[in-house]
mmCIF file of C-alpha atoms in Angstrom:
data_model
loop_
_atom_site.group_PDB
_atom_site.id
_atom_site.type_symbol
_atom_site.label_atom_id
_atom_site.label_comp_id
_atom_site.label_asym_id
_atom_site.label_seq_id
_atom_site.Cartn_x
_atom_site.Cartn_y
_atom_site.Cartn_z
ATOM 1 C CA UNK A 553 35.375 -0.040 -56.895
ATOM 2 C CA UNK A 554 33.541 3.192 -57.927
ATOM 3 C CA UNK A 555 36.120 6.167 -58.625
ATOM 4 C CA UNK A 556 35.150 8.926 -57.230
ATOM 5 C CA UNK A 557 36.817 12.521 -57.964
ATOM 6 C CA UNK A 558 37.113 15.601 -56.134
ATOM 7 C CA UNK A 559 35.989 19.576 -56.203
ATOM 8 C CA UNK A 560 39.088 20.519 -58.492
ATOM 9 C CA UNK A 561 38.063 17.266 -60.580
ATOM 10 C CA UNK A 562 34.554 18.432 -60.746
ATOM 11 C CA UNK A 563 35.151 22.433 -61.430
ATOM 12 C CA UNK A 564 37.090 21.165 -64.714
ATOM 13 C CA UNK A 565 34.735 19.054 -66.004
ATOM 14 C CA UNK A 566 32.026 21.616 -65.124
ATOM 15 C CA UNK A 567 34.091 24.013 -67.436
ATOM 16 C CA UNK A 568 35.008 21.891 -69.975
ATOM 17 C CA UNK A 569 31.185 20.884 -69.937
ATOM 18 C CA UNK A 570 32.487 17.249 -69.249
ATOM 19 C CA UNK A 571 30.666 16.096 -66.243
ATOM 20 C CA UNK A 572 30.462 12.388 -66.056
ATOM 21 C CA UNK A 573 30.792 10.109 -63.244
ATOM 22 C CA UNK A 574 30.784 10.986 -59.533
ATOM 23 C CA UNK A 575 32.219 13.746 -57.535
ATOM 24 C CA UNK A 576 32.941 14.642 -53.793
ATOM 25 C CA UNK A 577 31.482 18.086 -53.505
ATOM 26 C CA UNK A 578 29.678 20.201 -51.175
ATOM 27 C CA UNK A 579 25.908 20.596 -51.560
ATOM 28 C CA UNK A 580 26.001 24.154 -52.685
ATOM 29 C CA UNK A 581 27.886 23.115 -55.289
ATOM 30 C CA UNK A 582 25.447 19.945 -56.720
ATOM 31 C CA UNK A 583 22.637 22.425 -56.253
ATOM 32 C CA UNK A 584 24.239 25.395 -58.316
ATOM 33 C CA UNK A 585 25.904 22.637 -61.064
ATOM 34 C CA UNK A 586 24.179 22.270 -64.909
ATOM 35 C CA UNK A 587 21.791 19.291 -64.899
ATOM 36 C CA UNK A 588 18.412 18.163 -63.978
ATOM 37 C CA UNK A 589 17.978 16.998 -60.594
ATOM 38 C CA UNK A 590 14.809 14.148 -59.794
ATOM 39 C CA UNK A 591 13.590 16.857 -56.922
ATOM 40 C CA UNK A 592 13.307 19.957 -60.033
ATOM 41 C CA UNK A 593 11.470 17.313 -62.399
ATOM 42 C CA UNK A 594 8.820 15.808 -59.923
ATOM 43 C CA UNK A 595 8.218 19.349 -58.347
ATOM 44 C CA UNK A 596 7.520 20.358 -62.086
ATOM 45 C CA UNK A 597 5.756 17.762 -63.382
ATOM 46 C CA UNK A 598 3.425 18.217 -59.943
ATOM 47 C CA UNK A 599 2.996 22.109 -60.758
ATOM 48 C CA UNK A 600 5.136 24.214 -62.886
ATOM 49 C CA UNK A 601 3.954 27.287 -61.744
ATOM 50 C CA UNK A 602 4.787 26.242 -58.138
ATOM 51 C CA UNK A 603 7.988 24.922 -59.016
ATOM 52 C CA UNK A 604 8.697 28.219 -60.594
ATOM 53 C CA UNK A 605 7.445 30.421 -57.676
ATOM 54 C CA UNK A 606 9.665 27.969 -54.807
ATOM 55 C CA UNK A 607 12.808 28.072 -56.934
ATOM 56 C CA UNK A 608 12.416 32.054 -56.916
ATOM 57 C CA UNK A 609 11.698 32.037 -53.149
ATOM 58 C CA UNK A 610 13.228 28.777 -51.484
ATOM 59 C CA UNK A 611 11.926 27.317 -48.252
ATOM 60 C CA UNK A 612 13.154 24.842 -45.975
ATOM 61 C CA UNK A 613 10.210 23.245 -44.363
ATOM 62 C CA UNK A 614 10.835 21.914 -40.633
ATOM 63 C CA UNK A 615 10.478 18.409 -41.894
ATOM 64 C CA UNK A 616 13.280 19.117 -44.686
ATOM 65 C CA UNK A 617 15.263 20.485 -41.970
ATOM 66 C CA UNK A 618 15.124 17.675 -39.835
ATOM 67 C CA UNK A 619 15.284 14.827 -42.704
ATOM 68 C CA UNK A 620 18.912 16.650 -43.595
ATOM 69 C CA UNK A 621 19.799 16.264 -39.862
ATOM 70 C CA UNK A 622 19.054 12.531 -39.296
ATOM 71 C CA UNK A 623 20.802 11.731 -43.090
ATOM 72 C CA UNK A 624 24.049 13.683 -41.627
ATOM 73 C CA UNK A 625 23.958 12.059 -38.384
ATOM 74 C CA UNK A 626 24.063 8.520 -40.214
ATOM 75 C CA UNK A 627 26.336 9.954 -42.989
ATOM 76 C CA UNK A 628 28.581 12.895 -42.078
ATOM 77 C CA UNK A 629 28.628 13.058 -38.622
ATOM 78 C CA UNK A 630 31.339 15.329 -38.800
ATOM 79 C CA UNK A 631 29.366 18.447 -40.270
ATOM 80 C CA UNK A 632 27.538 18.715 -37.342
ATOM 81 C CA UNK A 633 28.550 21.037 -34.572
ATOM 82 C CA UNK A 634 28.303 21.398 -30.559
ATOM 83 C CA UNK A 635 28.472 24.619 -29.891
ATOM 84 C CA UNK A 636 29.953 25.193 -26.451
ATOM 85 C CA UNK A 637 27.813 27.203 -23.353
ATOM 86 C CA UNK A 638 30.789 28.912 -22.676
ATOM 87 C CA UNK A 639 30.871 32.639 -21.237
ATOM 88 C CA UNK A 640 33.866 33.538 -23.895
ATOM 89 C CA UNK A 641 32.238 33.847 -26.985
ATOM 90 C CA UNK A 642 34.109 32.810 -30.776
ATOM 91 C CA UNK A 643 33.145 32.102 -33.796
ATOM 92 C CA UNK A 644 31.824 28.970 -34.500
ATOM 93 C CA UNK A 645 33.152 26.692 -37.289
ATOM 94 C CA UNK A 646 32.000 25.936 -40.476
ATOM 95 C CA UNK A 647 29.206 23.162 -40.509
ATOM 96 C CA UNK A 648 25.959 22.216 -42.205
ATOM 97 C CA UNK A 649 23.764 21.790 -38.731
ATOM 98 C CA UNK A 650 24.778 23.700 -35.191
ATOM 99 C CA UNK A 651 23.642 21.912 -32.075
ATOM 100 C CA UNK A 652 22.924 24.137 -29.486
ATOM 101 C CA UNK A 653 23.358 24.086 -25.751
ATOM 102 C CA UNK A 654 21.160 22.119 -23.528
ATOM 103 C CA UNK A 655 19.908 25.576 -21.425
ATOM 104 C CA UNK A 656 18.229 26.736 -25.049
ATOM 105 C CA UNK A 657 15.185 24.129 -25.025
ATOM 106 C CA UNK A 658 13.904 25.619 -27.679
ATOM 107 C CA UNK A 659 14.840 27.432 -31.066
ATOM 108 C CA UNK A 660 12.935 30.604 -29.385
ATOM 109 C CA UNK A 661 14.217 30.691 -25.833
ATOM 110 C CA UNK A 662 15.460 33.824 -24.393
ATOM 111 C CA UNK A 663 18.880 35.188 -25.285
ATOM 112 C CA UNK A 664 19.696 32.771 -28.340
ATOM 113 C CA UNK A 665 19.553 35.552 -30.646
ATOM 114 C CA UNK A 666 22.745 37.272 -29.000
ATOM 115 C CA UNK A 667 24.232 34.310 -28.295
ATOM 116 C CA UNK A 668 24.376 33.248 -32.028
ATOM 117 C CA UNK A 669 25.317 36.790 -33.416
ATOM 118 C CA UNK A 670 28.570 36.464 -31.049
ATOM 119 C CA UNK A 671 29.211 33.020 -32.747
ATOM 120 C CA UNK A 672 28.123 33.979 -35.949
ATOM 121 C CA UNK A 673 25.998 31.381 -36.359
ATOM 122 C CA UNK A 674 22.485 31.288 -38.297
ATOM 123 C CA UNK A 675 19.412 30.039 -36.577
ATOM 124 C CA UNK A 676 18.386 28.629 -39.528
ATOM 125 C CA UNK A 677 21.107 26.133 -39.341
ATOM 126 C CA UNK A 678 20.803 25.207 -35.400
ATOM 127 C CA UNK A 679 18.605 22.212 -33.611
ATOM 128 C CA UNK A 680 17.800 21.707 -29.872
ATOM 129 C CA UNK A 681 20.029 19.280 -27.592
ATOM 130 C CA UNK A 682 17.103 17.425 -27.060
ATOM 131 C CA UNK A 683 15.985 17.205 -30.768
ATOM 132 C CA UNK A 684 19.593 15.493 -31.710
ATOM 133 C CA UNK A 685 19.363 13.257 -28.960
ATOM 134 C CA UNK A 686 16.314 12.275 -30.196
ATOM 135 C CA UNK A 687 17.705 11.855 -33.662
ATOM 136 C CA UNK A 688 20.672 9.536 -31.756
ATOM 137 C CA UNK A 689 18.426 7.105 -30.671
ATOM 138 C CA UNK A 690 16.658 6.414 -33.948
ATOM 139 C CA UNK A 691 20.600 6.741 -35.764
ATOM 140 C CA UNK A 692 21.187 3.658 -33.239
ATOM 141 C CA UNK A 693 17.498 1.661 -33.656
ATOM 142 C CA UNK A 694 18.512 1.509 -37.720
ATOM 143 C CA UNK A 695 22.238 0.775 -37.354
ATOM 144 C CA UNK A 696 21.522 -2.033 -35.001
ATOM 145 C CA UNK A 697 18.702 -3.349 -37.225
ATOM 146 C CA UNK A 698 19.744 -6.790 -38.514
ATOM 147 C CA UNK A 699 18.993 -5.647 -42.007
ATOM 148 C CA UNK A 700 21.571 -2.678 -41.261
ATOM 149 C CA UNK A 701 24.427 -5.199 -40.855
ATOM 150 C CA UNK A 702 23.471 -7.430 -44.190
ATOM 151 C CA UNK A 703 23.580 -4.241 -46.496
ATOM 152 C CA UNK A 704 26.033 -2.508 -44.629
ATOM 153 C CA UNK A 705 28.270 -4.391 -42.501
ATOM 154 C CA UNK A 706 31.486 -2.387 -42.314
ATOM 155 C CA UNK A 707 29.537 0.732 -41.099
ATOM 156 C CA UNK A 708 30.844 0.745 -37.798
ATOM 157 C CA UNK A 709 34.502 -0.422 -38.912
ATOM 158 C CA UNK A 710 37.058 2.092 -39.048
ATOM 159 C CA UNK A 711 37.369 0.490 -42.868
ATOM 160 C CA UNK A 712 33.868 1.433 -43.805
ATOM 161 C CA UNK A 713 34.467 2.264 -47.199
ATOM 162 C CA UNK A 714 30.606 3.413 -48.566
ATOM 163 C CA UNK A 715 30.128 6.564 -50.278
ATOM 164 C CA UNK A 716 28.736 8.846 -48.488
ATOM 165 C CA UNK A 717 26.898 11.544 -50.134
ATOM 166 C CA UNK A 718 28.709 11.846 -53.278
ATOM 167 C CA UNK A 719 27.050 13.787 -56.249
ATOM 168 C CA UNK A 720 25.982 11.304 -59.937
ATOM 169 C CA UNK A 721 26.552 13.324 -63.391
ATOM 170 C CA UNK A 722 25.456 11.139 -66.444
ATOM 171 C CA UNK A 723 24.265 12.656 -69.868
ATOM 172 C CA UNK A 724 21.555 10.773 -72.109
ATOM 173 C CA UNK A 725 21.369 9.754 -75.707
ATOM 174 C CA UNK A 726 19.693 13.383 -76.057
ATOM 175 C CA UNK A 727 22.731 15.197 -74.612
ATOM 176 C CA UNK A 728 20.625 15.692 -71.423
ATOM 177 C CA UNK A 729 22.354 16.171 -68.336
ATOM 178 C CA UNK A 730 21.206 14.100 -65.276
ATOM 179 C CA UNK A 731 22.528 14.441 -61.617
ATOM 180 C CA UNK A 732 21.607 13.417 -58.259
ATOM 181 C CA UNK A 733 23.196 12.375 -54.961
ATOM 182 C CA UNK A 734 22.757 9.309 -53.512
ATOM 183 C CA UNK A 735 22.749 8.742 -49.334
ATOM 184 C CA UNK A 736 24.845 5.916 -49.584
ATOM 185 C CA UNK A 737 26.148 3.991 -52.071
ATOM 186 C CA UNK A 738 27.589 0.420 -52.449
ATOM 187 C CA UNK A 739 31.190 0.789 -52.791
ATOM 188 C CA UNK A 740 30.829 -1.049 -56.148
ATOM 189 C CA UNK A 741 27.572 0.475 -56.808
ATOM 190 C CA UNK A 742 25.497 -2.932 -56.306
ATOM 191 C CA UNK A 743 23.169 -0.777 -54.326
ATOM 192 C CA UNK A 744 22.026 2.641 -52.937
ATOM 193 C CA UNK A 745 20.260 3.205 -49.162
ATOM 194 C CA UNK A 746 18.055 5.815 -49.584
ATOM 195 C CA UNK A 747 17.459 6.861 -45.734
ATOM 196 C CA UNK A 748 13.221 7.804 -45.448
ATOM 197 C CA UNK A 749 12.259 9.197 -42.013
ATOM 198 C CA UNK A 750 8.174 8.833 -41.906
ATOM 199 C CA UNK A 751 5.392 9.072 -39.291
ATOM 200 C CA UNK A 752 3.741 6.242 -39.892
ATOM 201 C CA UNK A 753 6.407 3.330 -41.319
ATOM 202 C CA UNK A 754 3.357 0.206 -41.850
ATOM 203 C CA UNK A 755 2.338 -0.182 -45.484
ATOM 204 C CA UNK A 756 -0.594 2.283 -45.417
ATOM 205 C CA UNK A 757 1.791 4.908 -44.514
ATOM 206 C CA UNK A 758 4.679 3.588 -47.042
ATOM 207 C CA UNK A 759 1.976 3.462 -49.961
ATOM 208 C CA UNK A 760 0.685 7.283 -48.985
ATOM 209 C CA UNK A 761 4.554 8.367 -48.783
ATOM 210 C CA UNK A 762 4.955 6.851 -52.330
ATOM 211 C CA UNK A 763 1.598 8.510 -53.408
ATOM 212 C CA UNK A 764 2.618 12.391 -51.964
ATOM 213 C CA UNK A 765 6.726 12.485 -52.650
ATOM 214 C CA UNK A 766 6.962 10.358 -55.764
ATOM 215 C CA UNK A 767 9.402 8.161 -54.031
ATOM 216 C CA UNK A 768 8.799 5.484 -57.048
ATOM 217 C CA UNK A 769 9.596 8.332 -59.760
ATOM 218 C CA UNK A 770 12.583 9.160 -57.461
ATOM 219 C CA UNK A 771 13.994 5.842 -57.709
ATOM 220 C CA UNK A 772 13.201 5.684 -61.092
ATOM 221 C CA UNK A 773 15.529 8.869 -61.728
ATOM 222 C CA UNK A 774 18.421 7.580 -59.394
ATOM 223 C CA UNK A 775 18.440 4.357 -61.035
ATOM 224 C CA UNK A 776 18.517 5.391 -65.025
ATOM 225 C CA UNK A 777 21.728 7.280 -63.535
ATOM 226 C CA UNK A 778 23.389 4.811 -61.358
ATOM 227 C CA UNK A 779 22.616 1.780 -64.225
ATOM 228 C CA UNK A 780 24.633 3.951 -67.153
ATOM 229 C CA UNK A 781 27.405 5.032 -64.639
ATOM 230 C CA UNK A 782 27.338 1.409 -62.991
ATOM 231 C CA UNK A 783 26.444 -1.882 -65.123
ATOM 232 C CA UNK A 784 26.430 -4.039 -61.814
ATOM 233 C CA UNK A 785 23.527 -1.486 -59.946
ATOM 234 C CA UNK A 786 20.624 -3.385 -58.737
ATOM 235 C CA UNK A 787 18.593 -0.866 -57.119
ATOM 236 C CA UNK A 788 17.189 0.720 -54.121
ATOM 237 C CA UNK A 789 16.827 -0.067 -50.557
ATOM 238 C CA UNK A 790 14.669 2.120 -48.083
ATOM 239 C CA UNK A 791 15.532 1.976 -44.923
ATOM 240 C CA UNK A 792 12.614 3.579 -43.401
ATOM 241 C CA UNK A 793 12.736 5.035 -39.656
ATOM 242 C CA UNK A 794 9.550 6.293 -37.558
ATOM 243 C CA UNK A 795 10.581 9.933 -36.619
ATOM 244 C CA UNK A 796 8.592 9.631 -32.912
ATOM 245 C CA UNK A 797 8.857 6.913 -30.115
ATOM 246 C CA UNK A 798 9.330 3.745 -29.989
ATOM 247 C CA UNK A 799 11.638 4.519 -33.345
ATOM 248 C CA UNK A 800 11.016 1.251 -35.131
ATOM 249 C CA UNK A 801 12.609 0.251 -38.641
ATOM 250 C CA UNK A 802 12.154 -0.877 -41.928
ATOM 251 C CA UNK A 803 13.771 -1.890 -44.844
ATOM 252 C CA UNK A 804 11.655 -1.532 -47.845
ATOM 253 C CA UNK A 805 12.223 -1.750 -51.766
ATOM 254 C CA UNK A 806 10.006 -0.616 -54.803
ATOM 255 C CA UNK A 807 9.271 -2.944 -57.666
ATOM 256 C CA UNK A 808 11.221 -2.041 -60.768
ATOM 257 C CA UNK A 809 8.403 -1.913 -62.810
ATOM 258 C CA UNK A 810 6.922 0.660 -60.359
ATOM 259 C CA UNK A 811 10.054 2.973 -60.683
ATOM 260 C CA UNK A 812 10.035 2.655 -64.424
ATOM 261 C CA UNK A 813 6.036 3.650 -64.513
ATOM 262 C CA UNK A 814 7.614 6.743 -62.272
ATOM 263 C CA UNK A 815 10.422 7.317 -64.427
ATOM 264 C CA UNK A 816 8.218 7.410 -67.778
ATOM 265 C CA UNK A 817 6.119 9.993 -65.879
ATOM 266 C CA UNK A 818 9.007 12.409 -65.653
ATOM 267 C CA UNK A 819 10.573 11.658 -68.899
ATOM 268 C CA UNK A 820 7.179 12.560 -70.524
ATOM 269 C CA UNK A 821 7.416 15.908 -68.953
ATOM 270 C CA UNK A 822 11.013 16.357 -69.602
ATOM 271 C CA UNK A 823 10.648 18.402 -72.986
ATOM 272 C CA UNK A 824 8.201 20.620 -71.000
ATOM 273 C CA UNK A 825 10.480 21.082 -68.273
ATOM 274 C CA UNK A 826 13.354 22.282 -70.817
ATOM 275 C CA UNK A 827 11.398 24.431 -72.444
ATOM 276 C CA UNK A 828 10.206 26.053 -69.913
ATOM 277 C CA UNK A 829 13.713 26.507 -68.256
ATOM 278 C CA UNK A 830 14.700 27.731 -71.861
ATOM 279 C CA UNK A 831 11.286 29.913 -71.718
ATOM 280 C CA UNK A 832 10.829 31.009 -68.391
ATOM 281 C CA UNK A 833 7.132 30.499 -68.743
ATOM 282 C CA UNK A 834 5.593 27.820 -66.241
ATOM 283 C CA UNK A 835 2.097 26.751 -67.159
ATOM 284 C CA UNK A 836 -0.036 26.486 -64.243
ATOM 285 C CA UNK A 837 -2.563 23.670 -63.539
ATOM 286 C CA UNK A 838 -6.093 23.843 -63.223
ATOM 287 C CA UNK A 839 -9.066 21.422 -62.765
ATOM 288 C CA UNK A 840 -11.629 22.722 -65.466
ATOM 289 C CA UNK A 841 -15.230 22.495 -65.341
ATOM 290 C CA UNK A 842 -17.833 23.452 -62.460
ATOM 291 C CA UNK A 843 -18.867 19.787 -61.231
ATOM 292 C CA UNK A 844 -21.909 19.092 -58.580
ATOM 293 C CA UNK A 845 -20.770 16.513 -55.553
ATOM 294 C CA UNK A 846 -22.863 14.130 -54.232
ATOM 295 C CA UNK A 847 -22.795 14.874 -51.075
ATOM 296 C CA UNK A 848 -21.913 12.331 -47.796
ATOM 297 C CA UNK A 849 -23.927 12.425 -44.861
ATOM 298 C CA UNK A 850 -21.152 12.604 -42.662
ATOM 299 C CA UNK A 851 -20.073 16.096 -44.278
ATOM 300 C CA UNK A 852 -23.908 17.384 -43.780
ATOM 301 C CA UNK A 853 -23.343 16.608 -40.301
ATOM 302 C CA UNK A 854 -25.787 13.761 -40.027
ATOM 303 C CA UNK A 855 -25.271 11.036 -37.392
ATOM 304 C CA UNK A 856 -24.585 7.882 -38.344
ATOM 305 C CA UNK A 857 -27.921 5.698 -37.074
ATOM 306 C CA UNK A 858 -29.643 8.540 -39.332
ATOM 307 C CA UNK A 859 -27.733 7.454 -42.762
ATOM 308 C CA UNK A 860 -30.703 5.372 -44.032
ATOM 309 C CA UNK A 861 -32.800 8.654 -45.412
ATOM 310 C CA UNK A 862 -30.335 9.585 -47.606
ATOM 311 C CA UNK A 863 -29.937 5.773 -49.051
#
């Protein structure tokens, strides 16, 4: 069994500049602690100067928003919040997502603003009634997924004893601290789910997911950490949801020799990265050279039975 420690654990190894192993803490907390995270390298070794520029300004993209939603549902159900339509206004409780009454259909309906100022509540942190129900019925189309049950079948046990959530701290031969924060983990560490909510879940759209996010570099990341914290890690599995209706399911993996080819992208960008951080000059990226483009017929407007006089 993995042991995990806990915030006081964590703030004296943090200190102490000690931080190996994993830790129960909040989010804020992984963000804000020393290390490089696999979202900081891949946005960097994508575009430096845009990696520089959203780190100044962050931005939490509806899709982020509602990825974090559906990965608490499944995994800490508990920090999300119903807040009550009641005509007695308190202050709400502290939680990472708000749920708000079903008469507010939408984020912009009328009266929401003074109805969250009495609660003290940010809108930034609240979903629709409908939207969660939504996200309830694809929580229940991958937990009764037979693949669910092989990987995970104590999840809806009161004994489930997967970590949920819990933050990865492992140093390199370099003295380079690593981090990131697995979904779920094996309670041995045999495994991590990595939970992917996607459009389009056939291969096409798996391939172009992998192509746009870096989900192979990702796993490469995860899996250099998990392997030197736990000998027995075998690697990823995707379970990979449709976000609209009917809601169907996948579980996916990634070839190891596709996450290493990810990894060795990001390692060879890692000295950049640190010297930039070191720096704080991001280079930006351009595509030199003025270059003529054959042009299709279909972007000169041309109909297709009239394609020959261009051949």
């Amino acid at each position: 069994m993995i042991q995990v420690k806990d915030e006081a654990d964590f703030i004296r190894d943090r200190d102490n500049q000690k931080l190996r192993g994993f830790y129960k803490i909040p989010d804020n907390a992984y963000f804000q602690a020393p290390g490089i995270g696999a979202s900081s390298i891949i946005k960097y070794s994508q575009d430096p100067r845009l990696f520089a520029y959203e780190k100044q300004f962050p931005k939490q993209t509806d899709a982020l928003k509602d990825g974090t939603i559906f990965d608490l549902l499944v995994t800490a159900p508990d920090e999300i919040h119903f807040l009550p339509d009641d005509a007695f206004p308190q202050v709400a409780p502290a939680a990472r997502i708000y749920v708000l009454p079903k008469r507010f259909e939408t984020l912009k309906a009328k009266g929401i603003a003074d109805y969250l100022r009495d609660r003290g509540v940010d809108k930034k942190r609240c979903t629709t009634f409908r939207a969660i129900r939504d996200f309830e019925f694809m929580k229940q189309r991958l937990v009764t997924h037979p693949d669910w049950e092989k990987y995970h079948p104590r999840y809806n046990s009161q004994h489930d004893d997967y970590l949920y959530q819990v933050s990865a701290f492992w140093s390199d031969e370099n003295g380079t601290l690593r981090k990131c924060k697995p979904d779920m983990l094996h309670p041995d560490g045999r495994y991590q789910l990595d939970i992917k909510r996607q459009a389009d879940v056939s291969d096409r759209g798996w391939f172009k997911a992998n192509r746009d996010f870096w989900y192979y570099a990702r796993d490469g990341w995860y899996s250099k950490i998990l392997r030197n914290l736990v000998p027995n890690f075998e690697g990823s599995i995707f379970p990979v949801v449709k976000n609209t209706g009917p809601f169907h399911c996948r579980f996916l993996t990634i070839r190891q020799d596709q996450t290493e080819y990810g990894l060795a992208k990001l390692e060879e960008k890692l000295p950049d990265y640190k010297a930039s951080e070191v720096s704080q000059v991001y280079p930006a990226i351009y595509y030199e050279g003025t270059e003529e483009l054959d042009l299709p017929p279909y972007a000169m407007g041309i109909k297709k039975e009239y394609v020959s006089d261009f051949s």
